[in-house]
Coordinates of C-alpha atoms and ligand atoms in Angstrom, one line a residue:
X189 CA 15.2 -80.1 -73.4
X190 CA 13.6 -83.7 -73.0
X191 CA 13.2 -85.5 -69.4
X192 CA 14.2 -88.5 -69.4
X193 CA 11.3 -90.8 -68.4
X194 CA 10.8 -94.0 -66.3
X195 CA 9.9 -96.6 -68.0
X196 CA 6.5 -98.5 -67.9
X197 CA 4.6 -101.5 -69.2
X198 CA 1.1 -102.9 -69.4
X199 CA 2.2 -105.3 -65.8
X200 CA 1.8 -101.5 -64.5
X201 CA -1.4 -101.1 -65.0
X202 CA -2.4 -103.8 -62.7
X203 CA 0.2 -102.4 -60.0
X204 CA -0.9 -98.8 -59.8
X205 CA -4.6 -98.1 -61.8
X206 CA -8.1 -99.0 -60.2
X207 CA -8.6 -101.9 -61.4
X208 CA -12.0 -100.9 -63.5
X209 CA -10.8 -101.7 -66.5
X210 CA -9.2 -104.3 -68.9
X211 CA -7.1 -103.1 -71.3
X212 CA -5.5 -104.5 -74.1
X213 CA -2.2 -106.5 -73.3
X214 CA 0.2 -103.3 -75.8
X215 CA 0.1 -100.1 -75.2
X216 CA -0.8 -97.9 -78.4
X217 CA 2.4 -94.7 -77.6
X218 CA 1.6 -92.8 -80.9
X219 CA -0.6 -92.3 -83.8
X220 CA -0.9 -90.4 -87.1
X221 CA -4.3 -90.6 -89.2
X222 CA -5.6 -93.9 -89.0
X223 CA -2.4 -95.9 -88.1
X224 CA -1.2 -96.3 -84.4
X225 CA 2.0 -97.9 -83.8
X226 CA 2.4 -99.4 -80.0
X227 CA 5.6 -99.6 -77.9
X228 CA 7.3 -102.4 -79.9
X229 CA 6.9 -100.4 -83.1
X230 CA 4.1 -102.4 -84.1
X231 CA 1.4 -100.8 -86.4
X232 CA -2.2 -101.1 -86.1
X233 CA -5.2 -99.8 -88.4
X234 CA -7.6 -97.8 -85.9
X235 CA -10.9 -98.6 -86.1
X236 CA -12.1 -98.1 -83.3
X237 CA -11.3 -94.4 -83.2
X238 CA -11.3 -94.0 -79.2
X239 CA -14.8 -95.5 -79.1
X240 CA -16.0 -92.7 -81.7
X241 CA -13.9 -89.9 -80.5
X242 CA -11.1 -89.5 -83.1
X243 CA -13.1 -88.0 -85.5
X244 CA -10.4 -86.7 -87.8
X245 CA -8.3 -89.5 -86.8
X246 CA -5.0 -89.3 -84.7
X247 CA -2.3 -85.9 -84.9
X248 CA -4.8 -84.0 -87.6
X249 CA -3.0 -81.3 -88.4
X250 CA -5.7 -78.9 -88.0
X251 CA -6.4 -79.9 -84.8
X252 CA -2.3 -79.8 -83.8
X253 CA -2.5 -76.5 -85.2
X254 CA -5.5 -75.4 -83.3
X255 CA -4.2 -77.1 -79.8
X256 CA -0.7 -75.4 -80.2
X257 CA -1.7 -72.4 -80.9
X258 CA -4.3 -72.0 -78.1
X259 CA -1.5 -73.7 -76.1
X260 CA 1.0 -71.0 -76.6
X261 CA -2.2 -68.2 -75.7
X262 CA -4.1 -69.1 -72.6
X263 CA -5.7 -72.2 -71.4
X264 CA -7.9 -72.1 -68.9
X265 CA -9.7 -69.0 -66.6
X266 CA -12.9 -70.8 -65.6
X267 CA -16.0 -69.7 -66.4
X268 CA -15.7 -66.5 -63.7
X269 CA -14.7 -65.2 -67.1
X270 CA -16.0 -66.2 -70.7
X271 CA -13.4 -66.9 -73.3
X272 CA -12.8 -66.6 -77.2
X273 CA -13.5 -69.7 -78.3
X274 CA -16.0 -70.9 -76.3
X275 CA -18.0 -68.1 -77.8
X276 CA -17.1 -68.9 -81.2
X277 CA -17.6 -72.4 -80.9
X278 CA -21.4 -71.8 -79.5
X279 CA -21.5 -69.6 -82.4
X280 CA -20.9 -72.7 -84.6
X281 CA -23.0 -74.8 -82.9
X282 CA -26.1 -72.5 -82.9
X283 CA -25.4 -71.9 -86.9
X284 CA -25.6 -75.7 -87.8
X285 CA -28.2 -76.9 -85.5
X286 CA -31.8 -76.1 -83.6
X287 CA -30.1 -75.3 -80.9
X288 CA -30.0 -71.3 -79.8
X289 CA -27.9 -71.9 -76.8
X290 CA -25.2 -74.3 -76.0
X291 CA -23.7 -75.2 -72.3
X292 CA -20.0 -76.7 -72.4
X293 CA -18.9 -79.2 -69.9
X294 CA -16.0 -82.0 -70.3
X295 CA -17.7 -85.1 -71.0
X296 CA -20.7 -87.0 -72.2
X297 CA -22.0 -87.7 -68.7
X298 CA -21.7 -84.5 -67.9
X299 CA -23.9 -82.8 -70.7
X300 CA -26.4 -85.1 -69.7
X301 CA -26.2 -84.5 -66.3
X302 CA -26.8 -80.6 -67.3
X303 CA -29.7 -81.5 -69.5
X304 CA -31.3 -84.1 -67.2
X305 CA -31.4 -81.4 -64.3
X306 CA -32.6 -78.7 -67.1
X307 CA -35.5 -81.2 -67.9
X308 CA -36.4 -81.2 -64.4
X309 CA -35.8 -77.7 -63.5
X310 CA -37.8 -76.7 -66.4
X311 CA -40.6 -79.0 -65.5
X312 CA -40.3 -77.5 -61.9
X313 CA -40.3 -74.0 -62.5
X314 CA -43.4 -74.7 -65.1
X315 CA -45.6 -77.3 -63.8
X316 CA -44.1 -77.7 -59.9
X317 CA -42.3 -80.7 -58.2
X318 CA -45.1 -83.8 -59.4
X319 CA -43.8 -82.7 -62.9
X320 CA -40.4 -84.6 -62.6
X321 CA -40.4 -88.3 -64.2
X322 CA -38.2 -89.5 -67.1
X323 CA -38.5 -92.4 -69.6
X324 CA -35.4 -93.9 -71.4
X325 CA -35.1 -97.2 -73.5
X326 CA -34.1 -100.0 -72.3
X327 CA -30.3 -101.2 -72.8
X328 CA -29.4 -97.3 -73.2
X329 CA -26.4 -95.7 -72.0
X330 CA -25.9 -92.2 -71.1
X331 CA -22.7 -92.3 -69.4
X332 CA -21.2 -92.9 -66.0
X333 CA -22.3 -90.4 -63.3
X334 CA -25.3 -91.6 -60.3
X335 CA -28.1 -89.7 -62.3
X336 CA -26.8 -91.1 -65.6
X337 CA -26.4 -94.8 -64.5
X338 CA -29.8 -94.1 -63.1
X339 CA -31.5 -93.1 -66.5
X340 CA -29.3 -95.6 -68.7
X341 CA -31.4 -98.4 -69.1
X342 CA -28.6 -101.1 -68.2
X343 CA -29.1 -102.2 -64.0
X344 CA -25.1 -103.3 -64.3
X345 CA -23.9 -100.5 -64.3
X346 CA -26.4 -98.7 -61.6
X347 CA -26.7 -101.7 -59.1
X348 CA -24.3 -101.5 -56.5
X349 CA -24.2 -98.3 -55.8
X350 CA -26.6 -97.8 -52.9
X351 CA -30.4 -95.7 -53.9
X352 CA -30.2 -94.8 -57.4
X353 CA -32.2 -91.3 -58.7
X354 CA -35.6 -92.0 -58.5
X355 CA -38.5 -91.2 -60.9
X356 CA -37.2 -92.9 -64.3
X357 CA -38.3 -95.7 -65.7
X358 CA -37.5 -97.8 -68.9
X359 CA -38.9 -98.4 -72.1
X360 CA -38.1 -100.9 -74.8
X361 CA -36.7 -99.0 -77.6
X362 CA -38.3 -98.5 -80.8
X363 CA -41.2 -99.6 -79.5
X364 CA -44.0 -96.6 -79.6
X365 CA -47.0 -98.4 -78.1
X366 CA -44.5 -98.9 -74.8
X367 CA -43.7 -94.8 -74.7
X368 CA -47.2 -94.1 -75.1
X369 CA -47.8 -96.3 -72.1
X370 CA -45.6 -94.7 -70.0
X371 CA -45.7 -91.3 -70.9
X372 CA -47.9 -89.1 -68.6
X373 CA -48.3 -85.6 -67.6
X374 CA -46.1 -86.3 -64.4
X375 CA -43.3 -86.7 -67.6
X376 CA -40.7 -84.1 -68.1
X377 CA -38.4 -85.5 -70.4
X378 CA -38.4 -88.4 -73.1
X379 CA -34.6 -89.6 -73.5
X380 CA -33.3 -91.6 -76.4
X381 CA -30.2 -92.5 -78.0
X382 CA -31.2 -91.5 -82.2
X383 CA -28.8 -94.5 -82.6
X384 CA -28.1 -96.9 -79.5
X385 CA -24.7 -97.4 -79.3
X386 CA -22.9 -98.7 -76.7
X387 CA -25.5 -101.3 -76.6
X388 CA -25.0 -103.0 -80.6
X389 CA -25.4 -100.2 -82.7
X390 CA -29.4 -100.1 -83.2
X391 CA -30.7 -97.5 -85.2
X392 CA -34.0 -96.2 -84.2
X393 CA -36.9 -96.4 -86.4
X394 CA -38.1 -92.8 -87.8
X395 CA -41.5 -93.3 -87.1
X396 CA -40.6 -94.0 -83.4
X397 CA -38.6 -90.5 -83.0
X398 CA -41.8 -89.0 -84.9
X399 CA -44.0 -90.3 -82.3
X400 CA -41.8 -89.9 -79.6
X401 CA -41.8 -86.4 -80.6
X402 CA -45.5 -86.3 -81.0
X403 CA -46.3 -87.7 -77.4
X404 CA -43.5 -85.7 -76.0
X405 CA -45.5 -82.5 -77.1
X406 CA -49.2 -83.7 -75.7
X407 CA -47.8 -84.3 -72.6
X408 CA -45.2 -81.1 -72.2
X409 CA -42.5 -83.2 -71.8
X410 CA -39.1 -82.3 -73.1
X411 CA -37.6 -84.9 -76.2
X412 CA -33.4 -84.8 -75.3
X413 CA -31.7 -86.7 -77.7
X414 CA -28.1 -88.2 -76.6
X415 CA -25.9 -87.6 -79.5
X416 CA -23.3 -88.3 -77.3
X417 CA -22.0 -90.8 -80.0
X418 CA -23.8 -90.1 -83.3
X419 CA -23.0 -86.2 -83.5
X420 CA -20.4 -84.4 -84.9
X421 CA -21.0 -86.1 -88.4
X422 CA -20.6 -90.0 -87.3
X423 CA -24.0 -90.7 -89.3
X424 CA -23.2 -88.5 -92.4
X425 CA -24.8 -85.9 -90.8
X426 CA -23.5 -83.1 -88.5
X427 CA -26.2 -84.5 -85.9
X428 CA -28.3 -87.7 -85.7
X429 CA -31.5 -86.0 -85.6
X430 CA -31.1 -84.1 -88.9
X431 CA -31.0 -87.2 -90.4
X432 CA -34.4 -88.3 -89.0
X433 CA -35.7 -84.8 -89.5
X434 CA -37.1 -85.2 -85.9
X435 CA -36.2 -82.0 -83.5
X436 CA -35.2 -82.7 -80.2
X437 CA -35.5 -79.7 -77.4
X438 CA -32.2 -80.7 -75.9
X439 CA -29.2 -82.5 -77.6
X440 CA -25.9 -83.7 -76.3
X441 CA -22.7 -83.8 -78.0
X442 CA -19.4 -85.2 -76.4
X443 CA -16.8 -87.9 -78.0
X444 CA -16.2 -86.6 -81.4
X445 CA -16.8 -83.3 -80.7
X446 CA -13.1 -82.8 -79.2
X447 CA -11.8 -85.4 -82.0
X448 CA -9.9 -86.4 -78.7
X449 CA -9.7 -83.6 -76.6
X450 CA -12.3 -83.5 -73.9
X451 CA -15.4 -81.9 -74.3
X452 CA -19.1 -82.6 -73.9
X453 CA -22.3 -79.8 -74.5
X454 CA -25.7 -79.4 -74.1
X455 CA -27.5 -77.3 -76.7
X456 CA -31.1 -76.4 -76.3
X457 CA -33.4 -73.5 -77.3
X458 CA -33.2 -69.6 -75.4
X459 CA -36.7 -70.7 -73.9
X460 CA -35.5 -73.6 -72.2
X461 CA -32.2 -72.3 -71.0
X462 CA -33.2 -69.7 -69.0
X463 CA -34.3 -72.4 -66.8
X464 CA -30.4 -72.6 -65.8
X465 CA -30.1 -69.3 -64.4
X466 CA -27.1 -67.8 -63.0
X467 CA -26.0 -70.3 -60.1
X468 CA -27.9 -73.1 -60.8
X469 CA -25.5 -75.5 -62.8
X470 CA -21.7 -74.8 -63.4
X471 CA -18.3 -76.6 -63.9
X472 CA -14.7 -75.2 -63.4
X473 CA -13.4 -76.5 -66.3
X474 CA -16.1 -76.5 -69.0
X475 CA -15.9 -74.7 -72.3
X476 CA -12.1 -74.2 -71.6
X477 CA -9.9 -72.2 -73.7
X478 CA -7.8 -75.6 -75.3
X479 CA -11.0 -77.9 -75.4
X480 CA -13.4 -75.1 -77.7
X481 CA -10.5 -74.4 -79.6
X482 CA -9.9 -77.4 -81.1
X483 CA -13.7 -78.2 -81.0
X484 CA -13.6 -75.4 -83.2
X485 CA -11.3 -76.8 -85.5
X486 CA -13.3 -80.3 -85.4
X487 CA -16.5 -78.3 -87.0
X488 CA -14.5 -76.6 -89.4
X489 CA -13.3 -79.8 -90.8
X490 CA -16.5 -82.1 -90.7
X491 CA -19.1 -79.8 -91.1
X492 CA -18.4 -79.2 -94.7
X493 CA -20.7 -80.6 -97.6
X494 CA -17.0 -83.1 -98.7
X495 CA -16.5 -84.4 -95.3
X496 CA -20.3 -85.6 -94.5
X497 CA -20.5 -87.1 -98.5
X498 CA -17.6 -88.7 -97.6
X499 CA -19.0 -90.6 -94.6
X500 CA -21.7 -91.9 -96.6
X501 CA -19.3 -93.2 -99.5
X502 CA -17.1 -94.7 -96.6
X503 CA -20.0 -96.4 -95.1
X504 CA -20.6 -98.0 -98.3
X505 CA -17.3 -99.3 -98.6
X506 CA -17.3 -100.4 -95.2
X507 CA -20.7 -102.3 -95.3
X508 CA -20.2 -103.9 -98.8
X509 CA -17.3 -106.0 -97.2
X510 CA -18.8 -106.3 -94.3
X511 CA -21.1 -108.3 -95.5
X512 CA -19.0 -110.5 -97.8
X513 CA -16.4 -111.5 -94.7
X514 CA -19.9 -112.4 -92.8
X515 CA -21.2 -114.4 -95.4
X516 CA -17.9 -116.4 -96.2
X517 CA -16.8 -116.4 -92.6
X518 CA -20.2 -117.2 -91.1
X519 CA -18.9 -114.2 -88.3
X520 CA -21.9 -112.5 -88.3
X521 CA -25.3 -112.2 -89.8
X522 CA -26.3 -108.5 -90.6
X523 CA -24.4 -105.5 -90.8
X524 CA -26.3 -102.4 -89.3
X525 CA -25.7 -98.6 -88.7
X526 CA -25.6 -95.2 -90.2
X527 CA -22.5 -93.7 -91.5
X528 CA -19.6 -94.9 -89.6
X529 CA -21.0 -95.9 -87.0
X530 CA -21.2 -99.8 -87.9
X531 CA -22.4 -102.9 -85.9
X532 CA -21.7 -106.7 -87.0
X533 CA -24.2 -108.6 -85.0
X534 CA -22.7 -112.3 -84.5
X535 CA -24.5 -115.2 -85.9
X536 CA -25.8 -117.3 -82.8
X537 CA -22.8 -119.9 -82.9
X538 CA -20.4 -117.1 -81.9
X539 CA -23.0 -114.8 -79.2
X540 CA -21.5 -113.6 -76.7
X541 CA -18.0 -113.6 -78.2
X542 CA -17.5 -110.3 -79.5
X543 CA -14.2 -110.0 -77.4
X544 CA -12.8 -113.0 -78.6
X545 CA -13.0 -111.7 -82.3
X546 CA -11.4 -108.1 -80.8
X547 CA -8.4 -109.8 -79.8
X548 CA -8.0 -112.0 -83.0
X549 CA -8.4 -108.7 -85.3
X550 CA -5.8 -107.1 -83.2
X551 CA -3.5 -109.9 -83.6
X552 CA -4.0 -109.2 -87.2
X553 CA -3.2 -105.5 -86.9
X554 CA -6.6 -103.7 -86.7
X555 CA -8.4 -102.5 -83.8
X556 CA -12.1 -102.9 -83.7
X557 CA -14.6 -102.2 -80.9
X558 CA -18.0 -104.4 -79.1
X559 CA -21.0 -103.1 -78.6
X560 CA -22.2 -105.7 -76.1
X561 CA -21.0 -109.4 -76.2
X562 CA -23.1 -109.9 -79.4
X563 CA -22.1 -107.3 -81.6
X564 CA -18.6 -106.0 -83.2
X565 CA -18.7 -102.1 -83.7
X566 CA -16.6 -100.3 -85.9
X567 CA -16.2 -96.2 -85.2
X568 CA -13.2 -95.4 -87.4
X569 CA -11.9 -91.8 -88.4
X570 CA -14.5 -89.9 -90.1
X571 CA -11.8 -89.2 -92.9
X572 CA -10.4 -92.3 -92.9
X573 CA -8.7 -93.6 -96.3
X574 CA -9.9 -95.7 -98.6
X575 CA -6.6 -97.5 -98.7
X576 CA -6.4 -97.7 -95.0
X577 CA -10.4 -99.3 -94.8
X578 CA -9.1 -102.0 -97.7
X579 CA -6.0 -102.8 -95.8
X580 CA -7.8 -103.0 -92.2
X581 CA -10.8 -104.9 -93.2
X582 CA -8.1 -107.4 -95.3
X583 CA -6.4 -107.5 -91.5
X584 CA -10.0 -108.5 -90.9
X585 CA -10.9 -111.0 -92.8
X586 CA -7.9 -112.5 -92.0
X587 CA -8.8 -112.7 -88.2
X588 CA -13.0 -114.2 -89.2
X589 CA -11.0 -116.8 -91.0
X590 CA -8.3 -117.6 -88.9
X591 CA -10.8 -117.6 -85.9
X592 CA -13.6 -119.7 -87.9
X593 CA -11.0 -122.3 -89.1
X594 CA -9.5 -123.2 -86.0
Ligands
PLP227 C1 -20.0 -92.6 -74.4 C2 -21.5 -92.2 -74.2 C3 -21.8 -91.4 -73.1 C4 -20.9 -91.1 -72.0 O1 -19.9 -90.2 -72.4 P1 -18.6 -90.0 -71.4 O2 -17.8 -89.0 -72.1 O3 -17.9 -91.4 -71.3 O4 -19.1 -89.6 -70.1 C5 -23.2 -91.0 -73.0 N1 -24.1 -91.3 -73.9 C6 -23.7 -92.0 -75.0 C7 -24.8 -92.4 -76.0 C8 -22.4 -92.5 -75.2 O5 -22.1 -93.2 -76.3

């Protein structure tokens, strides 16, 4: 039996949501692979991916399968009581990384909100209360919360906001000389982005992580690594840092994790967890039944020797014409990232315009992402199709030229 529903239109938005963001002027109302179509039966090639959370794309059947079926068994009893998959899907996660413990939570934010406060606690219970500074880059983002506006290093989005978390200060990233600066025995944690995304898709150099985890180690301060956006295969590996070889002591996972259901974790070693002992951190809803589950089902599929070759290939494709629609268009002047996680950083006539060249590719059908006014991001389905990364890169090309034309 289907309810009959009232309906709505993007003027809504501005009528009834908090006006802190600016969507798009369609509304996308269903997808399948790479495709979305939007209320007026338009199609549009994704891209974009839910800013690197659609991992498998939209409606994978493996993940329907997963979320159905966990559906129709039990959803939710809060962490009073552990749960099937949760404890599989820590299994998984313990079997294909460092990590010997995991944490579950429901966002990016949030996992680094547990592993900032395990930093500190650790640092606490070890070396007492002076122990309790952190360094992060400049221009990093590690989500949304007080103590994570506080550690991301961009003032917009902490200012504002009355005292922010005290005891952090910034770094220029991929710069080692500035880390060795800074760090100091009063450090407990070292916090970088292995790729910084959010901020134009700048990969970090591996002789910086080295170092970083060098220093890190002199001066018993913890290395975390936000793999908020490059885990769960985005760089053609199942995490960013086993594609540095450089070993963090805590990681955090969150966007493509879920492949669009929402999860986030923390996963750290049995020597650091115990720091977090029972009562000191929790959430109602974290590691739920529906949310591991299909996590679950997002490992099985990308953790597999095809999937993670196939990024690379894909990359490949990607970059090759990339380039070319840069160099005929005059768009943009390099094309940077690891695996599908893809920056196009604007030549200097069109800085600052990286929305502009968003609206013109979705006029053409293909929905693309920024990274900061200065850079055009791509963060498309980790299995994506060849023949849908031809067709929405011609839907592309189409846009740099119309837009480079006029
Ligand atoms: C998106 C992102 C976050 C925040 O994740 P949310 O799920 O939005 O809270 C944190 N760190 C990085 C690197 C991100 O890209």
């Amino acid at each position: 039996m289907s309810v009959e529903q009232a309906p709505v239109q993007r003027a809504d938005f501005d009528q009834v949501m908090v006006p802190n963001y600016s969507p798009a002027a369609f509304i996308p109302v269903r997808g399948e692979g790479s495709r979305v179509w939007d209320q007026s039966g338009r199609e549009l090639i994704d891209f974009a991916g839910g800013i690197a959370v659609n991992a498998l794309g939209h409606c994978h059947p493996a993940l329907v399968k997963a979320l159905t079926e966990q559906a129709n068994t039990l959803w939710h009893v809060s962490n009073v009581f552990t749960n099937e998959p949760a404890l599989r899907l820590a299994h998984k996660l313990v079997d294909a990384t460092f990590a010997e413990r995991a944490f579950f939570c429901n966002s990016g934010a949030e996992a680094n909100e547990a592993a900032f406060k395990l930093a500190r606690r650790v640092a606490h219970d070890r070396f007492g209360p002076e122990k309790h500074e952190i360094i992060a880059t400049v221009n990093s983002f590690h989500g949304r919360t007080l103590f994570t506006v506080s550690v991301g290093g961009q003032p917009k989005y902490s200012d504002g906001f009355g005292p922010k978390i005290t005891g952090i200060s910034h770094v220029p990233y991929n710069d080692l000389e500035a880390l060795k600066a800074q760090i100091s025995d009063k450090t407990c944690a070292v916090v970088i982005e292995p790729i910084q995304g959010e901020s134009g898709v700048v990969p970090a150099d591996k002789a910086y992580l080295e170092g970083a985890r060098k220093l890190c180690d002199e001066h018993n301060a913890l290395l975390i690594f936000d793999e908020v956006q490059t885990g769960v295969g985005r760089t053609g590996s199942l995490y960013a840092y086993q594609h540095y070889g450089v070993t963090p002591d805590i990681l955090t996972s969150a966007k493509s994790l879920g492949g669009g259901f929402p999860i986030g974790a923390m996963l750290t070693t049995t020597d650091l967890a115990k720091h977090l002992a029972v009562g000191t951190h929790g959430t109602t809803y974290g590691g739920n039944p529906l949310a591991c589950a299909v996590a679950c089902a997002v490992l099985d599929v990308v953790n597999t020797p095809e999937t993670l070759a196939g990024i690379k290939a894909k990359h490949e494709r990607f970059k090759a014409r990339l380039e070319k629609i840069g160099q005929q268009s005059g768009l943009f002047t390099q094309v940077r990232g690891v695996g599908l996680l893809i920056g196009c950083v604007l030549a200097d006539a069109w800085k600052g315009k990286a929305k502009d060249i968003l609206n013109a590719a979705e006029k053409e059908g293909v929905m693309v992402l920024q990274a900061g006014p200065d850079v055009v991001r791509f963060a498309p389905s980790l299995v994506v199709e060849d023949a849908d990364i031809d067709e929405g890169l011609a839907r592309f090309e189409r846009a740099a030229a119309k837009l480079t034309q006029s």
